[in-house]
Short mmCIF file of C-alpha atoms in Angstrom, two decimals:
data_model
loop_
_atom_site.label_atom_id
_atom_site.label_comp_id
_atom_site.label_asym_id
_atom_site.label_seq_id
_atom_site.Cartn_x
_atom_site.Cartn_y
_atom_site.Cartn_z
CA UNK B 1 15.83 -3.42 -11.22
CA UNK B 2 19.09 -4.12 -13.53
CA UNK B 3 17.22 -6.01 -16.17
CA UNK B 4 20.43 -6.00 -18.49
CA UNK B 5 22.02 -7.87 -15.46
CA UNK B 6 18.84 -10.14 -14.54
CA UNK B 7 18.41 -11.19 -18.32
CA UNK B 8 22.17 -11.93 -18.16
CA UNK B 9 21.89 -13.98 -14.74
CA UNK B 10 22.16 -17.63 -15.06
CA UNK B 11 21.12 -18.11 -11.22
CA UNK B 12 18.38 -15.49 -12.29
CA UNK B 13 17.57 -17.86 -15.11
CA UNK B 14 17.87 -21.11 -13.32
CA UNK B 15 15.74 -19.65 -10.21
CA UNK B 16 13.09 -18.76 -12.51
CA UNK B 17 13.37 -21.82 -14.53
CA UNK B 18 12.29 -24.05 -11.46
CA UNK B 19 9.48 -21.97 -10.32
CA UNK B 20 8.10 -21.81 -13.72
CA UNK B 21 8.38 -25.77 -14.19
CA UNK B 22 7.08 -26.95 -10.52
CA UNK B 23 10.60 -27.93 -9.57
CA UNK B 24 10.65 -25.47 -6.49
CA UNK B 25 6.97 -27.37 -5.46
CA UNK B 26 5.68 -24.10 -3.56
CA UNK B 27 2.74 -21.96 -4.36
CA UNK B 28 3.49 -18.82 -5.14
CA UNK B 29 0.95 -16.89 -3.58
CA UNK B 30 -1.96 -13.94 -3.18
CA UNK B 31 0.55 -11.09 -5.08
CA UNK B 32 1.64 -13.13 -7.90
CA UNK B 33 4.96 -11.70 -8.90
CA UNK B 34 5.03 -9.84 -5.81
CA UNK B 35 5.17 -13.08 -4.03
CA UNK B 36 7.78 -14.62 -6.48
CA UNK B 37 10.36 -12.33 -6.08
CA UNK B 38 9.22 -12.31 -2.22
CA UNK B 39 10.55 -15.85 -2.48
CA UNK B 40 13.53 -15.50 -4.36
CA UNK B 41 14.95 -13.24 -2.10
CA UNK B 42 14.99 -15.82 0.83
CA UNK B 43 16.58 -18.08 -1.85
CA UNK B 44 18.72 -16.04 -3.70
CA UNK B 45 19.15 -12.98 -1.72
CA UNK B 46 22.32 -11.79 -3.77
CA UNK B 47 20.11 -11.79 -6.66
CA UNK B 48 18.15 -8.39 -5.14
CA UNK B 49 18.93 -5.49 -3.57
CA UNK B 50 16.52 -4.27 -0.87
CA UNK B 51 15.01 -0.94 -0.93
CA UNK B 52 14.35 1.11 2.79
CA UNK B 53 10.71 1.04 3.64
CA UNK B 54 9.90 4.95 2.33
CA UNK B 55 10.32 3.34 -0.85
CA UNK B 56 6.99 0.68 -0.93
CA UNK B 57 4.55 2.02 1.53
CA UNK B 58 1.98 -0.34 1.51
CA UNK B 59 -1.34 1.03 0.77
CA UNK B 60 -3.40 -1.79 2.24
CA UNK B 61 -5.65 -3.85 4.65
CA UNK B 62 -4.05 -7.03 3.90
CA UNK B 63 -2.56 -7.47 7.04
CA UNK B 64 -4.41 -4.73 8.85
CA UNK B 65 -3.21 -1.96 10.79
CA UNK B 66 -2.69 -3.71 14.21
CA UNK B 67 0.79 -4.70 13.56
CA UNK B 68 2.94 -1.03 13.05
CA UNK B 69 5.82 -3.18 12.62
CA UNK B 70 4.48 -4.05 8.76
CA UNK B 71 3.61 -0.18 7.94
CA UNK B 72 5.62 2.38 10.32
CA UNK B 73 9.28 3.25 8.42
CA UNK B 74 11.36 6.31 10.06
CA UNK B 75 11.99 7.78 6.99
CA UNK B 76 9.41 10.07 5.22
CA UNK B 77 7.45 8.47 2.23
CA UNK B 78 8.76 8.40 -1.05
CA UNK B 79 6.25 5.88 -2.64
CA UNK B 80 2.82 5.10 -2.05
CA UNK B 81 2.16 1.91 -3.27
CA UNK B 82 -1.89 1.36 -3.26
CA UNK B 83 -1.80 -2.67 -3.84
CA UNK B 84 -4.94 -3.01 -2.18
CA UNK B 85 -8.32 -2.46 -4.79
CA UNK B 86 -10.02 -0.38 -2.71
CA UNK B 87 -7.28 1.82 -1.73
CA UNK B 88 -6.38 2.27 -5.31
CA UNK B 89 -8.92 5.31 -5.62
CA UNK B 90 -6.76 7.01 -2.76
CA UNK B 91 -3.58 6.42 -5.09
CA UNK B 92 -5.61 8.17 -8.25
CA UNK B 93 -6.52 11.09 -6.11
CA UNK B 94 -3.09 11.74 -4.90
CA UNK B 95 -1.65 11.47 -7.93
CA UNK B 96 -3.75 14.54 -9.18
CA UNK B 97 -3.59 16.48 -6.12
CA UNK B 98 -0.69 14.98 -3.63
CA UNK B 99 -0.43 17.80 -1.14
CA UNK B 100 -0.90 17.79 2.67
CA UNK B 101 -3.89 19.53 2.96
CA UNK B 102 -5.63 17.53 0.72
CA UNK B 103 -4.52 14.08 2.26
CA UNK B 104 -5.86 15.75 5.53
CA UNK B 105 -9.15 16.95 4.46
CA UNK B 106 -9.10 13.41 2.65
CA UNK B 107 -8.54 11.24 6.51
CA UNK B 108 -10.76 13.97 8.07
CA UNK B 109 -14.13 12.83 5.91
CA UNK B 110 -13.42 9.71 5.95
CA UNK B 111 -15.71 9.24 9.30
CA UNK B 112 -17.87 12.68 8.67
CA UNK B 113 -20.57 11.25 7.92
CA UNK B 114 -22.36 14.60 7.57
CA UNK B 115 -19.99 15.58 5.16
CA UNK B 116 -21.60 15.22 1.50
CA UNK B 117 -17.93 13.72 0.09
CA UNK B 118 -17.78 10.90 2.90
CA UNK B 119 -16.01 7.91 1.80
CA UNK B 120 -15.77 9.30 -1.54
CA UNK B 121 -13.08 8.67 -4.24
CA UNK B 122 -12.74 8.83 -8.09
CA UNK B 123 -13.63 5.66 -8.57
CA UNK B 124 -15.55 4.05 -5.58
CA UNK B 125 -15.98 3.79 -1.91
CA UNK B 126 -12.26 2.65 0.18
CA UNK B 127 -15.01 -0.09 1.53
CA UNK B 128 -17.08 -1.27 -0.55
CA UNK B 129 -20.69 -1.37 1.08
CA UNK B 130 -23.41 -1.47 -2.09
CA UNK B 131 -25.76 0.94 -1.37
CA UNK B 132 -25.84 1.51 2.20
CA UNK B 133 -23.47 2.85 4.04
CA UNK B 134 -20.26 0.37 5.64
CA UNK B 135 -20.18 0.06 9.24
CA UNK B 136 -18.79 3.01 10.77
CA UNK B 137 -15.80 0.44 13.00
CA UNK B 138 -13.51 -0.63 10.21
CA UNK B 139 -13.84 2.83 8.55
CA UNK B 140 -12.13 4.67 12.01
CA UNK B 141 -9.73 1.45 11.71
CA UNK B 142 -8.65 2.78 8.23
CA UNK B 143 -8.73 6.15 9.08
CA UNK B 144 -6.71 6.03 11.96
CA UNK B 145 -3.93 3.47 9.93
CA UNK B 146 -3.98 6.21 7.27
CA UNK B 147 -3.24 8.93 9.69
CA UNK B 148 -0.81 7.01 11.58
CA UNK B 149 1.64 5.40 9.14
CA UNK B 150 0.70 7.38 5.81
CA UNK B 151 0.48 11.33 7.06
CA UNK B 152 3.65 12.01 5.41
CA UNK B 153 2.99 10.83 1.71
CA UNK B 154 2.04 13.74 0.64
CA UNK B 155 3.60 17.11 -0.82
CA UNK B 156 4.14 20.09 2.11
CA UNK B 157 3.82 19.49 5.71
CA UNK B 158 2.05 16.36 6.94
CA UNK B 159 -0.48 16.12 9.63
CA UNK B 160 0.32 15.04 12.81
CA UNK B 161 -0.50 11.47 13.04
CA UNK B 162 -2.39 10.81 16.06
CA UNK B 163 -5.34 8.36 15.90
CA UNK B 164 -9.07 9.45 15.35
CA UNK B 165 -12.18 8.26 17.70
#
């Protein structure tokens, strides 16, 4: 963002001016800002510039991983962009320890039940299910959406992304 140039907009100002005084008569949405500047650029599209999809991989079950048209980009990551809660423990541990292998062994244990570290992050479960265990379904969902459009956000050489189970 060219925040120099935004503050010195007026069709920046103006646009913002009638969302923040009801004038636009929308809701803005789930993401908050997200969504605002979502809206914007259908309004104001010269007032953005639009960054290829290996720039905001979205982290996230929002929309689910049935429809590869919202995660799959051609171009190798450059940004993983956890904006779902529970993926945000995936985020911390790749921040400390982005490379391949880990990311792998990371998918791989995700469904291992056997394996003491299943479903285990820094700071919580990817699903949160209390004290017992989530069902097993959703969890191969994830996994499989993590291998598929995600193997490559990591450091090194990614693992192939073929679905699990």
């Amino acid at each position: 963002m060219d925040l120099e140039r935004m503050r010195g907009s007026k069709a920046y100002a103006l646009a913002l001016d009638r969302w923040a005084s009801g004038a636009v008569q929308r809701r803005i949405g789930l993401l908050g800002d997200q969504s605002l500047y979502t809206q914007l650029t259908g309004s104001h599209p010269r007032l953005f510039h639009t960054l290829g999809c290996e720039w905001n991989r979205q982290l996230s079950m929002h929309f689910g991983f049935g429809n590869a048209t919202t995660h799959r980009c051609p171009r190798r990551c450059g940004l993983l962009h956890a904006n779902w809660r529970p993926a945000k423990c995936i985020a911390h541990l790749f921040q400390r320890n982005p490379t391949c292998e880990r990311w792998t062994t990371f998918v791989e244990q995700l469904t291992n039940q056997s394996d003491p570290n299943y479903l285990r992050c820094p700071h919580g479960y990817p699903f949160q299910g209390g004290r017992d265990r989530p069902p097993l379904r959703p969890i191969i969902n994830y996994r499989n959406g993590l291998a598929r459009f995600f193997a490559d956000c990591c450091k090194g050489t990614p693992m192939q992304p073929e679905p699990f189970g």
